PDB file of C-alpha atoms in Angstrom:
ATOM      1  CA  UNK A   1      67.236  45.008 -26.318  1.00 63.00           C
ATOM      2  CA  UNK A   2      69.297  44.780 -29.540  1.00 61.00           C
ATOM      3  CA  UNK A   3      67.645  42.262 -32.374  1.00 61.00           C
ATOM      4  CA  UNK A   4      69.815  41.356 -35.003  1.00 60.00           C
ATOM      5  CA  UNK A   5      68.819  39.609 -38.057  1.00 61.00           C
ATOM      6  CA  UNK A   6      69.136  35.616 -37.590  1.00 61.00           C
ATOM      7  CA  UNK A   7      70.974  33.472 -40.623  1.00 61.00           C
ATOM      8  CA  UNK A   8      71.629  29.971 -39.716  1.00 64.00           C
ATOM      9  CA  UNK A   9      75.434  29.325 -40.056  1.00 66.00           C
ATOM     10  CA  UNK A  10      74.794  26.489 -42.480  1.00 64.00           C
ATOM     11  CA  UNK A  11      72.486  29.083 -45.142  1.00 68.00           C
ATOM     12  CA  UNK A  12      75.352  29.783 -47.002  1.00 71.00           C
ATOM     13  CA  UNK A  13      76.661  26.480 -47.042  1.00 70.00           C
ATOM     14  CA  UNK A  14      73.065  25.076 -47.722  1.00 68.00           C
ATOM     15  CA  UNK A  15      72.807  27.315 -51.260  1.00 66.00           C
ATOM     16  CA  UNK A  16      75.862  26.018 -52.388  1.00 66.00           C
ATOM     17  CA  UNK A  17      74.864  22.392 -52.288  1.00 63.00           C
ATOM     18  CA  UNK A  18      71.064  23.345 -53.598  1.00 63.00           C
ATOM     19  CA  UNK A  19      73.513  25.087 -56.319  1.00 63.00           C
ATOM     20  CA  UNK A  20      75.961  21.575 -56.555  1.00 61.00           C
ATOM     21  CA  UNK A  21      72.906  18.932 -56.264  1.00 56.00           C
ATOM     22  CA  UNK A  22      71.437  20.782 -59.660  1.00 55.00           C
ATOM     23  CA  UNK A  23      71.609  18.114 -62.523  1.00 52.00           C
ATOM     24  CA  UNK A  24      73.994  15.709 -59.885  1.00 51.00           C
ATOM     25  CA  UNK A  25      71.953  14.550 -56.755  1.00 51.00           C
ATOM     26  CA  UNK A  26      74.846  14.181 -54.285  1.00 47.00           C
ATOM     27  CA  UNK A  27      73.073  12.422 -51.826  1.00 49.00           C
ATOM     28  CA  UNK A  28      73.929   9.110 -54.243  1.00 47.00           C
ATOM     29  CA  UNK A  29      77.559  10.022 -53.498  1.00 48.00           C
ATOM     30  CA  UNK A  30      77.434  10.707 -49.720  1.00 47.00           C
ATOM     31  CA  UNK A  31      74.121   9.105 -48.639  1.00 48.00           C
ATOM     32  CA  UNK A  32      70.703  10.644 -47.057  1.00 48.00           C
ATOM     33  CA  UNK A  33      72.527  12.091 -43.698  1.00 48.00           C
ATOM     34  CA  UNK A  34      69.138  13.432 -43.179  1.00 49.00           C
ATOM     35  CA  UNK A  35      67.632   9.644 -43.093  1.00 46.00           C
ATOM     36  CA  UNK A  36      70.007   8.605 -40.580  1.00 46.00           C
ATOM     37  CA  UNK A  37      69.402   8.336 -37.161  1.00 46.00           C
ATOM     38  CA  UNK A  38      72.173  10.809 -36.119  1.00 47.00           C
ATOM     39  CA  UNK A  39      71.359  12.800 -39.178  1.00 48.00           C
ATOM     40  CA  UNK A  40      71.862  16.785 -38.922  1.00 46.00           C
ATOM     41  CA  UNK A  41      69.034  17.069 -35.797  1.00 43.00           C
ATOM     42  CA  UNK A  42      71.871  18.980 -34.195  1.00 41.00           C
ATOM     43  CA  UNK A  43      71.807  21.716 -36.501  1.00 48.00           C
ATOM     44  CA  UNK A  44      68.049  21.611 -36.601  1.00 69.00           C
ATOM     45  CA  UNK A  45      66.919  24.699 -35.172  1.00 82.00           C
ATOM     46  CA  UNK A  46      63.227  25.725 -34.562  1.00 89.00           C
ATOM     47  CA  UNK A  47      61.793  28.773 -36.743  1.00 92.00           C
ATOM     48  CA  UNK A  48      61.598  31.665 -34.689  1.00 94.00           C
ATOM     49  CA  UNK A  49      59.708  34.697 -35.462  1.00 96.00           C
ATOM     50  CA  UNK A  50      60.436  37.706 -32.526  1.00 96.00           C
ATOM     51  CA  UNK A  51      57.945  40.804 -32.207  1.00 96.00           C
ATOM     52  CA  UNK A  52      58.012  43.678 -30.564  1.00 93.00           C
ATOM     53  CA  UNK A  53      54.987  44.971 -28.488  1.00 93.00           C
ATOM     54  CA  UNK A  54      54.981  48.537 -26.268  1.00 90.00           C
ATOM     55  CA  UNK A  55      55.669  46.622 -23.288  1.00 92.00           C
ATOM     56  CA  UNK A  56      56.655  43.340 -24.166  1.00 94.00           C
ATOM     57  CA  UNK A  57      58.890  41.036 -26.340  1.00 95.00           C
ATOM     58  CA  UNK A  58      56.973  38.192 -27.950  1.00 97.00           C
ATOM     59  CA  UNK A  59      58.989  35.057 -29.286  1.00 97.00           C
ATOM     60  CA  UNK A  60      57.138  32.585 -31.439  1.00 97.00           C
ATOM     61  CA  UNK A  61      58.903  28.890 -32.316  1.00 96.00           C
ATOM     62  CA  UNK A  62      58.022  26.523 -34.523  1.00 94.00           C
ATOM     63  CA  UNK A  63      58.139  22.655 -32.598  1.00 91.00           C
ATOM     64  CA  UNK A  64      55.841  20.325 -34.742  1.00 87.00           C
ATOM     65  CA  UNK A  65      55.606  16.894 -32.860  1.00 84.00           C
ATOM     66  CA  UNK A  66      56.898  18.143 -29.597  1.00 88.00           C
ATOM     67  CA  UNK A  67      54.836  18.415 -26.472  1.00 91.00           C
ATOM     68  CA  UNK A  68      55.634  21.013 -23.482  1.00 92.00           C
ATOM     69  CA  UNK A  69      56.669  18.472 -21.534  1.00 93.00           C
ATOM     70  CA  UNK A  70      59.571  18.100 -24.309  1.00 92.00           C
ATOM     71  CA  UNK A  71      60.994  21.560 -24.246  1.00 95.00           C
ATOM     72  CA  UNK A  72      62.025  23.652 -21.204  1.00 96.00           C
ATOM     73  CA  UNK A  73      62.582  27.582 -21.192  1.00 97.00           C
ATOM     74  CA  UNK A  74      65.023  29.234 -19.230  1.00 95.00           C
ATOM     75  CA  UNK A  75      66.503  32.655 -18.352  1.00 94.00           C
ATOM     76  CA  UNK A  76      69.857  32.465 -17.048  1.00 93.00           C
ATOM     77  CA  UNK A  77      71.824  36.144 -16.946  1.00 90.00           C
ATOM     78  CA  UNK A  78      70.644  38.375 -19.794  1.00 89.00           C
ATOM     79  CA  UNK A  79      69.767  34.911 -22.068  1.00 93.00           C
ATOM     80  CA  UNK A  80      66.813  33.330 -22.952  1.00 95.00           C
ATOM     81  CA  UNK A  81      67.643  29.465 -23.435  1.00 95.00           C
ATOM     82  CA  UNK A  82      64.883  27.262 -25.212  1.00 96.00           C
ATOM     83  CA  UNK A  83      65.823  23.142 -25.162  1.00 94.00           C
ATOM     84  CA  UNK A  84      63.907  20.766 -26.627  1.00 92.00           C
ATOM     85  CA  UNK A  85      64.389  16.925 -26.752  1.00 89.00           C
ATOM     86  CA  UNK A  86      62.021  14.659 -28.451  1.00 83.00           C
ATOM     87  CA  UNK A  87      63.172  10.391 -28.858  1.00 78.00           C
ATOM     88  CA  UNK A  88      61.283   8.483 -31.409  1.00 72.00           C
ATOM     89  CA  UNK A  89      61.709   4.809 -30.133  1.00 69.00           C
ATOM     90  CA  UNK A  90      59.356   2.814 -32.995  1.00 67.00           C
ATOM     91  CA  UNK A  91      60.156  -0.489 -33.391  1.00 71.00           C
ATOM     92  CA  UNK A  92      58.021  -1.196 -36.511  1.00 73.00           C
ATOM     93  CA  UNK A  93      58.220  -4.650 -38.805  1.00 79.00           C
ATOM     94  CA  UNK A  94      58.776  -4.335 -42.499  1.00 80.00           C
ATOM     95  CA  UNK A  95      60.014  -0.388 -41.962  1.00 78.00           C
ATOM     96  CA  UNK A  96      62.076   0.446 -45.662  1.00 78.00           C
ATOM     97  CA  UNK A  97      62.996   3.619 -44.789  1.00 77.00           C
ATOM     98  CA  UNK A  98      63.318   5.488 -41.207  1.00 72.00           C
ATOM     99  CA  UNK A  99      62.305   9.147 -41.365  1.00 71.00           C
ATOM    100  CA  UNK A 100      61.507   9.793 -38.370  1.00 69.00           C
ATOM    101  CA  UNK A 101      64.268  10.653 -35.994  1.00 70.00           C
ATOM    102  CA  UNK A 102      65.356  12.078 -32.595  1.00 76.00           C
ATOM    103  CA  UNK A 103      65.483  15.909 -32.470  1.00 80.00           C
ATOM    104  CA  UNK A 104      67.352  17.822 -29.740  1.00 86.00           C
ATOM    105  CA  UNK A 105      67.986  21.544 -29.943  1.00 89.00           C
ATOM    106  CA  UNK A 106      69.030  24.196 -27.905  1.00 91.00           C
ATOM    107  CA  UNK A 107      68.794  27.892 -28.541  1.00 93.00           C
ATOM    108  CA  UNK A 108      69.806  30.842 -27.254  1.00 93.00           C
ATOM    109  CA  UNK A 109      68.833  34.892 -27.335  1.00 94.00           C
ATOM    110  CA  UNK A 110      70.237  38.202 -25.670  1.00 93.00           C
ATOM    111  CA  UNK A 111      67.101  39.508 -23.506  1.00 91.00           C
ATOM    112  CA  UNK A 112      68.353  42.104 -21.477  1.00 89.00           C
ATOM    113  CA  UNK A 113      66.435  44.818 -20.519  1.00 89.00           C
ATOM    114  CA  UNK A 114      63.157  42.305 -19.230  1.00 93.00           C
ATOM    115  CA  UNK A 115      61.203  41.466 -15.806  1.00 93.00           C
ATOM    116  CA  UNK A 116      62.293  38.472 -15.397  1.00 91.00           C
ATOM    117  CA  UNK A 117      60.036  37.720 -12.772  1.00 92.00           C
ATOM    118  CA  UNK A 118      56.582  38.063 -14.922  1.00 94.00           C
ATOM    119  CA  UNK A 119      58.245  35.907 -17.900  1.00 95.00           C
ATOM    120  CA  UNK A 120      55.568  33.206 -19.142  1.00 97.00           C
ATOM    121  CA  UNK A 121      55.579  30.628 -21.578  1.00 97.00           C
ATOM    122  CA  UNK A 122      52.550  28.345 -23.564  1.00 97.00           C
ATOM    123  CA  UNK A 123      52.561  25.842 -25.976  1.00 96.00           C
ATOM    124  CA  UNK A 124      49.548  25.624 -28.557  1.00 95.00           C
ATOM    125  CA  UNK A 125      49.611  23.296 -31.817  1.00 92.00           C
ATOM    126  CA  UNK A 126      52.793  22.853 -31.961  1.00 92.00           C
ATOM    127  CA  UNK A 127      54.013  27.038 -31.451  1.00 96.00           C
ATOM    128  CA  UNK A 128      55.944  28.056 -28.145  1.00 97.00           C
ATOM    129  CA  UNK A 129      54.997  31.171 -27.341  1.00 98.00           C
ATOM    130  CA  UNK A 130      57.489  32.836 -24.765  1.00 97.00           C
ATOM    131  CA  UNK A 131      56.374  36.637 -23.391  1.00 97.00           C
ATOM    132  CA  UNK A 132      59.164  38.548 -21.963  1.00 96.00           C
ATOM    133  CA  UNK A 133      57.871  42.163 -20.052  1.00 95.00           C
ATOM    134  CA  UNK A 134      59.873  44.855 -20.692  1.00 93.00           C
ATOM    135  CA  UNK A 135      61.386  46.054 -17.154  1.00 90.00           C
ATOM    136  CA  UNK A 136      59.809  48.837 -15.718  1.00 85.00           C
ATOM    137  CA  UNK A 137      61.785  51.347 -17.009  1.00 81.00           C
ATOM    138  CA  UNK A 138      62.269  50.309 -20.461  1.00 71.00           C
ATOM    139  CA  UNK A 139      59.061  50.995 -21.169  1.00 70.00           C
ATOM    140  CA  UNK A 140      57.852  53.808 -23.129  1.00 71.00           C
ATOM    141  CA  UNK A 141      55.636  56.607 -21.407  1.00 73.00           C
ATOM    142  CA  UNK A 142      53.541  59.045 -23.182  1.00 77.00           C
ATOM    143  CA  UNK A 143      54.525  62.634 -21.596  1.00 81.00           C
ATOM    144  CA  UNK A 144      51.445  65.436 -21.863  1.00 87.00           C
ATOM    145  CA  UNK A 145      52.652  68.474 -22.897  1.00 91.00           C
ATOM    146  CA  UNK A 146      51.381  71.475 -20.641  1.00 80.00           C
TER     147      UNK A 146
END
């Protein structure tokens, strides 16, 4: 399995606001999308850190506030597929501001090159843990010399 490094698509575009909002905070112009129920959860992706074990591939995720019944892990082809959906439905009296919001995701990684049959997946404060054997014969053997 090929890993390539991971950039969000909006990085880039994310610096050159955090370079624009210096000195001019633009969220006074365009308002706080983030506030908003609809706000930018699309683009919300969970952190991800991927290792690499002699026999196995090891993805952590980051999914504060979600529960396992939330999220649902799938291999379909050569592709991992994590979705997670979480509603917040609060009805609270005298609320100001509204941070709290609906987050759904989805994401997607090339695994070829796994036993899909031995796949398992936990969730523990918050961190899905996904452990993805490597097939049979893309493991590494140790060959003796005679």
């Amino acid at each position: 399995m090929k890993l390539m490094k991971y950039e969000s698509p909006a990085t880039p575009i994310d610096r050159l606001f955090d370079r624009l909002n210096w000195g001019f905070p633009l969220e006074r112009v365009f308002g706080d999308a983030e506030s908003t129920e609809e706000g930018w959860a699309s683009i919300r992706l969970p952190r991800t850190n991927i290792a690499e074990l002699d026999d196995a591939f090891v993805f952590s995720m980051e999914m504060p506030g979600l529960d396992k019944q939330d999220v649902s892990v799938n291999i379909e082809g050569d592709t991992l597929i994590v979705r997670g959906e979480k509603s917040e439905q609060h009805e609270e009296k005298g609320l100001i501001r509204r941070e709290y919001r609906s987050t759904k995701f989805e994401r997607s990684f090339n695994v070829n090159g796994i036993n899909r049959d031995a796949v398992k997946a936990k969730m523990e404060n918050g961190i899905l843990s996904v452990t993805l054997p490597k097939a049979p014969d893309k493991v590494g053997k140790k060959v003796e010399i005679a």
